[in-house]
Amino acid sequence: MDLRKLTAAGLAAKIKAKEVSVMQAVQTVFDVMEEWEGLYHCYVTVDREAVLRKAEEIQRCIGSGELTGPLAGVPVAVKDNLCTKGLLTTCSSKILGNFIPTYTAEAVRNLEKAGALVIGKTNMDEFAMGSTTETSAYGVTRNPWDADRVPGGSSGGSAAAVAAEECFAALGSDTGGSIRQPASFCGVVGMKPTYGTVSRYGLIAYGSSLDQIGPIAKDVTDCAVLLEAIASHDEKDSTSVPRKDTDFTSALTEDVQGMRIGIPRDYFGSGLDADVAEAVRGAAGVLAEKGAVVEEFDLSLVEYAVPAYYTIAAAEASSNLERFDGIKYGYRTGEYAGLHHMYKKSRSEGFGAEVKRRIMLGSFVLSSGYYDAYYLKALKVKALIKKAFDRAFSNYDLILGPVAPTTAPKLGESLTDPVKMYLGDIYTIAVNLAGLPAVSLPCGKDAAGLPVGLQLIGDCFQEKTVIRAAYTYEKARGEFGTPFAESGSVTVPEGKEG
Amino acid sequence: MAKQYETVIGLEVHVELATKTKIFCGCSTAFGGAPNTHTCPVCTGMPGSLPVLNKKVLEYAVAVGLATNCTITRYCKFDRKNYFYPDNPQNYQISQLYLPICRDGGVEIETAAGKKTVGIHEIHMEEDAGKLIHDEWEDCSLVDYNRSGVPLIEIVSEPDMRSAEEVIAYLEKLRMMIQYLGASDCKLQEGSMRADVNLSVREAGAAGFGTRTEMKNLNSFRAITNAIEGERERQIELLEAGKKVVQETRRWDDAKGESYAMRSKEDAQDYRYFPDPDLVPVAVSDEWLAQIKAAQPEFRTEKMARYQAEYDIPDYDIEIITASKRMADLFEETVKLCGQPKKVSNWLMGETLRLLKEKGMEPEDIRFSPEHLAGLIRLTDEKAINSTVAKEVFEMMFEEDIDPEKYVEEKGLKTVSDEGALRRAVEDVISANPKSVEDYRNGKEKAIGFLVGQTMKAMKGKAEPGMVNRLLKELL
């Protein structure tokens, strides 16, 4: 039995049945890391000794019957912007290069309550700002389907770790597509829940009104299992919503009979790669065959989502990142003359270029005299976009479209033109502005053999509709495969053998 | 003749609310803990922490707004005020700019010049900052975040005051109302009430306002009065010399009796206010507002009227007692226990005020309980102790809130009512003081006073003077 190929739910069942030990599962992950981590660099931190100790403890608790959770013993990776008590949490930034939290994020605690074993902290774009994981202060992560390409971002480390089988599932965070886009680029499944479903307590904030934590996994079932585990009403997060319908695994049924699915015509205009368009339309056809009613419609306002998003997210980020000043924790410059010089130097040296760009952008749109013209206007656009979705969901149960205009670009291609990179978020961003749930799952490959993602968007609190459609499609599609399954698809650049 | 000038004053008053826990986390607001012991990830601005509003803060703010005739904002939000300073762990303060909880109110004040209403522009909620401690020895600065996140309300008045007298009347009125509400103890010295004075002068009769300055660091009513007088003079001098008043923030040095400029308007920071996305907007429901309204206490004016109707005590006593909620509560509760308003009032007006003044304390600092004051009154009623002993016992009560009945018992301070013992003491005094006895018998009435004193001394004060007097006369 090749443990690497197991899904999280599959592994949990085998551990429960005592066919596999927690230690074997951990060893499997460590073996894969041994082989591939040097090349892909999915992780910022893996504390092997602590993981082994924890594995023994979990095994003991499973043995004694104390631990019966749905993920008991399953090694899971966590994005490095989620606080983990006693374990380095860097946000892939130099400014938090020495930051060890005193508490664990609520979502991670929930995951651990379900029995999962945190195997390590995954690489990301610095403070989740980026779409390629290239803005990390700790080096790039490579796409397991083609190591010359980016894994997407900002949760690129989590998506690549799942694709590379360096964990069985992972947590990411999604502010403008940061779960769905890397999942799409890496040929795995990623889900962003409705805003307020998963507590943000312990998630180092980027754009607070848009940030949500969600799962990245090998299939739709694992996504549902993880989301069910991490969703909770948390009194420590006032934006957390009390919900009684978080039994997401109950929606794992093959049934889209009569489901009304709308495809925004606006999503298939210029800029969308032909291979991507074809794969997505193909997926829509599959759902239609399964009994869904698929129609095209005009969503409108699509071109306004990107500017509104980059105004709101940057504004919130400029304030959220003020606390990183070298006073209380994190990086402090070596030499300075006085308080303000220390602030300036610590922050200039501690933050990377993309983070500084967004802090400046955010500070500008909030500054006196510009607030109304930029920030307030962006909030109005956000409200209008929400209305456009409300209209759409009065006609449809689900909206179907691409995740990103292209498949994974080559390393180094994106950062030179930030506006172009920002436009790559066009299909994912509106979902965050409207607070909606959405999933990204593989629906085909382009001519180069790179995965293409299908995005299914639900109305607020309708994760179950999203999961039901995604599960139905996944069953109809059949095995998607992994970078390793098809011989020859793993492209290793010269001199970089794993 | 020199020009006549009018002073125009508006106040920004910060009041620390009397909640048990901080505004956005569960940490204690208690004063004086070891540095950074009343802290958590939220009030130290740790990455990933989130604020959650303490509902009691909102309740107090609404209560103060209702008491000051404000319109309550039914859908209110918090905003971030962004500025870098180490006492502010997030480098933004959570405050309210766009939708403050209360607006457009006012309170009536009375001065020698008569009654007038001082308008209240708004009241908003915000968090306090930590405290910086500069260590000269180690040449470093340390931060204590115990105060970080302590809830404040800021009451912003309209520029309606014209003199220091009006300012003090306004502050006293606010303080009394807030104390009556139990929303704060409002101690200026300890900083639980802080006032910044915005002041400008203009020629009498002018329609527009002059350029104003803002004065900070005013820790007592006296400092406020001095600062107002000083700033008025400074501004008039500038104008008389043909110079301009600069809009700036100034710091008052009460020891030197002068102020100096801290920062001018040109240096004013852009705080980049925007709604805090971590806090959901707060809706004040009709039901809740009605509850807070119903729970408003009886304020001073109503209380005075009721005292006049209910208790047979002088108007002067009523005025003093109702000036402090603590004093009024103590009065009413003690009267409820012993049924003797006049006696209770005497203890409060006499010994209590004397000791408060002597020790430089506020009525809010009183420690003794109504039960114990009632107990003391019972002891004197029963003539179990005389008035000298009663005053001694009261001092102990004032210091440590001892139980007077237990204390008198333990210390053996009870008046000796055993006539036999007293008679023996009187006989001893008579035989030991033949000179005074003779003087008395020769018609020197005053000599008996000395004999009474000697007897009291022999009884260690535990005798009832009237009884001693009667026995002496009888035996002589």
PDB file of C-alpha atoms in Angstrom, chain A residues 25-26 29-30 33 43 45-48 51 75-78 117-121 166-167:
ATOM      1  CA  ALA A  25       1.905   8.347   8.305  1.00  0.00           C
ATOM      2  CA  VAL A  26       4.393  10.891   9.622  1.00  0.00           C
ATOM      3  CA  VAL A  29       5.495  12.555   4.841  1.00  0.00           C
ATOM      4  CA  PHE A  30       9.082  12.860   6.053  1.00  0.00           C
ATOM      5  CA  MET A  33      10.023  15.691   2.099  1.00  0.00           C
ATOM      6  CA  TYR A  43       7.596  24.703   4.036  1.00  0.00           C
ATOM      7  CA  THR A  45       9.276  25.494   9.279  1.00  0.00           C
ATOM      8  CA  VAL A  46       9.082  21.805  10.107  1.00  0.00           C
ATOM      9  CA  ASP A  47       9.965  20.874  13.675  1.00  0.00           C
ATOM     10  CA  ARG A  48      10.555  17.145  13.202  1.00  0.00           C
ATOM     11  CA  VAL A  51       6.103  16.333  15.273  1.00  0.00           C
ATOM     12  CA  PRO A  75      -0.497  14.944   9.127  1.00  0.00           C
ATOM     13  CA  VAL A  76      -1.742  18.337   7.964  1.00  0.00           C
ATOM     14  CA  ALA A  77       0.196  21.438   6.896  1.00  0.00           C
ATOM     15  CA  VAL A  78      -0.695  24.927   8.041  1.00  0.00           C
ATOM     16  CA  LEU A 117      -1.249  16.532  13.464  1.00  0.00           C
ATOM     17  CA  VAL A 118       0.327  19.820  12.343  1.00  0.00           C
ATOM     18  CA  ILE A 119       3.345  18.708  10.357  1.00  0.00           C
ATOM     19  CA  GLY A 120       4.746  22.148   9.502  1.00  0.00           C
ATOM     20  CA  LYS A 121       4.197  25.717   8.438  1.00  0.00           C
ATOM     21  CA  GLU A 166       4.281  16.375   1.444  1.00  0.00           C
ATOM     22  CA  CYS A 167       1.158  16.364   3.630  1.00  0.00           C
TER      23      CYS A 167
END
